[in-house]
């Protein structure tokens, strides 16, 4: 019985909070560790959410070639930013708001240029993965 309790406690102790994951991703961005950063990203959900965002902005959902081209450009911009390390925007973001539930978390972050992004994390089994990293409208 004691072994079982130790096992259960150690399993929960090993689970990272979504705040820990975001901090780890920011550290990896500061170290220009692009592949390490993307270990905490669900690329399928990231793509789906990017497409939804683009369609909401007026891109025709039937124009699949344009959507895929835009998504590729988006990934290049994100990767380029991560490769900048400590000079990159993701490294230097600051959290403005957060909303965390059992299986979902949303962070609103400010980038150095004063633009804001929404980071949407989902819990998959025991792991938190980034499912969306999208710009927010400019404040007037």
PDB file of C-alpha atoms in Angstrom:
ATOM      1  CA  UNK A   1       0.000   0.000   0.000  1.00  0.00           C
ATOM      2  CA  UNK A   2       2.789   2.420   0.873  1.00  0.00           C
ATOM      3  CA  UNK A   3       4.539   1.669  -2.432  1.00  0.00           C
ATOM      4  CA  UNK A   4       1.312   2.456  -4.267  1.00  0.00           C
ATOM      5  CA  UNK A   5       0.947   5.820  -2.498  1.00  0.00           C
ATOM      6  CA  UNK A   6       4.580   6.714  -3.213  1.00  0.00           C
ATOM      7  CA  UNK A   7       4.037   5.837  -6.882  1.00  0.00           C
ATOM      8  CA  UNK A   8       0.877   7.953  -7.119  1.00  0.00           C
ATOM      9  CA  UNK A   9       2.520  10.929  -5.390  1.00  0.00           C
ATOM     10  CA  UNK A  10       5.600  10.695  -7.604  1.00  0.00           C
ATOM     11  CA  UNK A  11       3.463  10.547 -10.755  1.00  0.00           C
ATOM     12  CA  UNK A  12       1.634  13.724  -9.792  1.00  0.00           C
ATOM     13  CA  UNK A  13       4.885  15.406  -8.775  1.00  0.00           C
ATOM     14  CA  UNK A  14       6.324  14.730 -12.244  1.00  0.00           C
ATOM     15  CA  UNK A  15       3.427  16.375 -14.051  1.00  0.00           C
ATOM     16  CA  UNK A  16       4.210  19.887 -15.175  1.00  0.00           C
ATOM     17  CA  UNK A  17       1.723  22.679 -14.807  1.00  0.00           C
ATOM     18  CA  UNK A  18       0.822  24.647 -17.888  1.00  0.00           C
ATOM     19  CA  UNK A  19       2.701  27.623 -16.396  1.00  0.00           C
ATOM     20  CA  UNK A  20       5.814  25.410 -16.160  1.00  0.00           C
ATOM     21  CA  UNK A  21       5.387  24.396 -19.792  1.00  0.00           C
ATOM     22  CA  UNK A  22       5.042  28.023 -20.923  1.00  0.00           C
ATOM     23  CA  UNK A  23       8.116  28.966 -18.896  1.00  0.00           C
ATOM     24  CA  UNK A  24      10.060  26.059 -20.398  1.00  0.00           C
ATOM     25  CA  UNK A  25       8.987  27.094 -23.897  1.00  0.00           C
ATOM     26  CA  UNK A  26      10.089  30.652 -23.219  1.00  0.00           C
ATOM     27  CA  UNK A  27      13.457  29.405 -21.940  1.00  0.00           C
ATOM     28  CA  UNK A  28      13.870  27.311 -25.070  1.00  0.00           C
ATOM     29  CA  UNK A  29      12.985  30.323 -27.194  1.00  0.00           C
ATOM     30  CA  UNK A  30      15.615  32.384 -25.377  1.00  0.00           C
ATOM     31  CA  UNK A  31      18.157  29.620 -26.055  1.00  0.00           C
ATOM     32  CA  UNK A  32      17.153  29.525 -29.759  1.00  0.00           C
ATOM     33  CA  UNK A  33      16.156  25.860 -29.290  1.00  0.00           C
ATOM     34  CA  UNK A  34      13.524  25.632 -32.024  1.00  0.00           C
ATOM     35  CA  UNK A  35      13.125  21.848 -31.940  1.00  0.00           C
ATOM     36  CA  UNK A  36      12.904  21.871 -28.128  1.00  0.00           C
ATOM     37  CA  UNK A  37      10.250  24.582 -28.313  1.00  0.00           C
ATOM     38  CA  UNK A  38       8.129  22.568 -30.737  1.00  0.00           C
ATOM     39  CA  UNK A  39       8.181  19.510 -28.438  1.00  0.00           C
ATOM     40  CA  UNK A  40       5.387  21.262 -26.536  1.00  0.00           C
ATOM     41  CA  UNK A  41       3.303  22.063 -29.628  1.00  0.00           C
ATOM     42  CA  UNK A  42       0.472  20.030 -31.110  1.00  0.00           C
ATOM     43  CA  UNK A  43       1.201  20.817 -34.758  1.00  0.00           C
ATOM     44  CA  UNK A  44      -2.126  19.441 -36.029  1.00  0.00           C
ATOM     45  CA  UNK A  45      -4.155  21.661 -33.682  1.00  0.00           C
ATOM     46  CA  UNK A  46      -1.840  24.607 -34.406  1.00  0.00           C
ATOM     47  CA  UNK A  47      -2.552  24.249 -38.128  1.00  0.00           C
ATOM     48  CA  UNK A  48      -6.319  23.827 -37.664  1.00  0.00           C
ATOM     49  CA  UNK A  49      -6.511  26.887 -35.423  1.00  0.00           C
ATOM     50  CA  UNK A  50      -4.387  28.933 -37.826  1.00  0.00           C
ATOM     51  CA  UNK A  51      -6.744  27.989 -40.685  1.00  0.00           C
ATOM     52  CA  UNK A  52      -9.779  28.984 -38.601  1.00  0.00           C
ATOM     53  CA  UNK A  53      -8.107  32.321 -37.817  1.00  0.00           C
ATOM     54  CA  UNK A  54      -7.278  32.954 -41.492  1.00  0.00           C
ATOM     55  CA  UNK A  55     -10.801  32.071 -42.617  1.00  0.00           C
ATOM     56  CA  UNK A  56     -12.246  34.416 -39.978  1.00  0.00           C
ATOM     57  CA  UNK A  57      -9.983  37.139 -41.408  1.00  0.00           C
ATOM     58  CA  UNK A  58     -11.510  36.646 -44.877  1.00  0.00           C
ATOM     59  CA  UNK A  59      -9.436  33.979 -46.615  1.00  0.00           C
ATOM     60  CA  UNK A  60     -11.708  31.654 -48.595  1.00  0.00           C
ATOM     61  CA  UNK A  61     -11.863  28.237 -46.917  1.00  0.00           C
ATOM     62  CA  UNK A  62     -11.873  26.585 -50.367  1.00  0.00           C
ATOM     63  CA  UNK A  63      -8.566  28.262 -51.283  1.00  0.00           C
ATOM     64  CA  UNK A  64      -6.527  25.471 -49.698  1.00  0.00           C
ATOM     65  CA  UNK A  65      -3.316  26.392 -51.550  1.00  0.00           C
ATOM     66  CA  UNK A  66      -3.416  29.933 -50.155  1.00  0.00           C
ATOM     67  CA  UNK A  67      -4.198  28.643 -46.641  1.00  0.00           C
ATOM     68  CA  UNK A  68      -1.252  26.225 -46.749  1.00  0.00           C
ATOM     69  CA  UNK A  69       1.068  28.917 -48.144  1.00  0.00           C
ATOM     70  CA  UNK A  70       0.031  31.324 -45.399  1.00  0.00           C
ATOM     71  CA  UNK A  71       0.498  28.635 -42.742  1.00  0.00           C
ATOM     72  CA  UNK A  72       3.973  27.843 -44.054  1.00  0.00           C
ATOM     73  CA  UNK A  73       4.856  31.553 -43.926  1.00  0.00           C
ATOM     74  CA  UNK A  74       3.446  31.726 -40.382  1.00  0.00           C
ATOM     75  CA  UNK A  75       5.626  28.797 -39.269  1.00  0.00           C
ATOM     76  CA  UNK A  76       8.657  30.440 -40.888  1.00  0.00           C
ATOM     77  CA  UNK A  77       7.990  33.674 -38.998  1.00  0.00           C
ATOM     78  CA  UNK A  78       7.628  31.795 -35.706  1.00  0.00           C
ATOM     79  CA  UNK A  79      10.783  29.740 -36.367  1.00  0.00           C
ATOM     80  CA  UNK A  80      12.738  32.854 -37.368  1.00  0.00           C
ATOM     81  CA  UNK A  81      11.672  34.541 -34.135  1.00  0.00           C
ATOM     82  CA  UNK A  82      12.739  31.520 -32.094  1.00  0.00           C
ATOM     83  CA  UNK A  83      16.110  31.421 -33.852  1.00  0.00           C
ATOM     84  CA  UNK A  84      16.738  34.993 -32.690  1.00  0.00           C
ATOM     85  CA  UNK A  85      17.064  33.630 -29.153  1.00  0.00           C
ATOM     86  CA  UNK A  86      17.146  36.361 -26.517  1.00  0.00           C
ATOM     87  CA  UNK A  87      16.364  38.992 -29.135  1.00  0.00           C
ATOM     88  CA  UNK A  88      13.213  37.157 -30.232  1.00  0.00           C
ATOM     89  CA  UNK A  89       9.721  38.265 -29.306  1.00  0.00           C
ATOM     90  CA  UNK A  90       8.663  34.956 -27.752  1.00  0.00           C
ATOM     91  CA  UNK A  91      11.659  35.086 -25.427  1.00  0.00           C
ATOM     92  CA  UNK A  92      10.724  38.570 -24.255  1.00  0.00           C
ATOM     93  CA  UNK A  93       6.933  38.239 -23.970  1.00  0.00           C
ATOM     94  CA  UNK A  94       5.129  38.957 -20.727  1.00  0.00           C
ATOM     95  CA  UNK A  95       1.890  37.376 -19.561  1.00  0.00           C
ATOM     96  CA  UNK A  96      -0.978  39.855 -19.244  1.00  0.00           C
ATOM     97  CA  UNK A  97      -3.818  37.446 -18.463  1.00  0.00           C
ATOM     98  CA  UNK A  98      -4.323  33.751 -17.943  1.00  0.00           C
ATOM     99  CA  UNK A  99      -7.323  31.475 -17.681  1.00  0.00           C
ATOM    100  CA  UNK A 100      -6.672  27.871 -16.700  1.00  0.00           C
ATOM    101  CA  UNK A 101      -9.120  25.014 -16.353  1.00  0.00           C
ATOM    102  CA  UNK A 102      -8.584  21.291 -15.994  1.00  0.00           C
ATOM    103  CA  UNK A 103      -7.846  20.589 -19.689  1.00  0.00           C
ATOM    104  CA  UNK A 104      -7.450  24.004 -21.278  1.00  0.00           C
ATOM    105  CA  UNK A 105      -5.447  27.158 -20.673  1.00  0.00           C
ATOM    106  CA  UNK A 106      -5.353  30.513 -22.437  1.00  0.00           C
ATOM    107  CA  UNK A 107      -2.634  33.101 -21.940  1.00  0.00           C
ATOM    108  CA  UNK A 108      -2.708  36.604 -23.358  1.00  0.00           C
ATOM    109  CA  UNK A 109       0.855  37.831 -23.758  1.00  0.00           C
ATOM    110  CA  UNK A 110       2.385  41.144 -24.742  1.00  0.00           C
ATOM    111  CA  UNK A 111       5.335  41.152 -27.109  1.00  0.00           C
ATOM    112  CA  UNK A 112       8.085  43.779 -27.048  1.00  0.00           C
ATOM    113  CA  UNK A 113       6.472  45.660 -29.969  1.00  0.00           C
ATOM    114  CA  UNK A 114       3.303  46.020 -27.811  1.00  0.00           C
ATOM    115  CA  UNK A 115       1.329  43.581 -29.959  1.00  0.00           C
ATOM    116  CA  UNK A 116      -0.538  40.847 -28.145  1.00  0.00           C
ATOM    117  CA  UNK A 117      -0.872  37.126 -28.790  1.00  0.00           C
ATOM    118  CA  UNK A 118      -3.223  34.432 -27.541  1.00  0.00           C
ATOM    119  CA  UNK A 119      -1.576  31.180 -26.534  1.00  0.00           C
ATOM    120  CA  UNK A 120      -4.084  28.367 -26.247  1.00  0.00           C
ATOM    121  CA  UNK A 121      -2.916  25.165 -24.541  1.00  0.00           C
ATOM    122  CA  UNK A 122      -4.782  21.881 -24.380  1.00  0.00           C
ATOM    123  CA  UNK A 123      -4.078  18.950 -22.099  1.00  0.00           C
ATOM    124  CA  UNK A 124      -3.465  15.702 -23.955  1.00  0.00           C
ATOM    125  CA  UNK A 125      -3.356  12.869 -21.416  1.00  0.00           C
ATOM    126  CA  UNK A 126      -0.832  14.244 -18.908  1.00  0.00           C
ATOM    127  CA  UNK A 127       0.846  16.737 -21.237  1.00  0.00           C
ATOM    128  CA  UNK A 128       0.029  20.355 -21.959  1.00  0.00           C
ATOM    129  CA  UNK A 129       0.604  21.278 -25.616  1.00  0.00           C
ATOM    130  CA  UNK A 130       0.300  24.595 -27.411  1.00  0.00           C
ATOM    131  CA  UNK A 131      -2.648  24.428 -29.815  1.00  0.00           C
ATOM    132  CA  UNK A 132      -2.797  28.061 -30.979  1.00  0.00           C
ATOM    133  CA  UNK A 133      -0.448  31.048 -31.065  1.00  0.00           C
ATOM    134  CA  UNK A 134      -2.378  33.832 -32.732  1.00  0.00           C
ATOM    135  CA  UNK A 135      -2.340  37.617 -32.850  1.00  0.00           C
ATOM    136  CA  UNK A 136      -5.041  39.605 -31.100  1.00  0.00           C
ATOM    137  CA  UNK A 137      -6.601  42.710 -32.599  1.00  0.00           C
ATOM    138  CA  UNK A 138      -4.851  45.973 -31.837  1.00  0.00           C
ATOM    139  CA  UNK A 139      -6.329  47.999 -29.002  1.00  0.00           C
ATOM    140  CA  UNK A 140      -7.656  51.381 -30.076  1.00  0.00           C
TER     141      UNK A 140
END
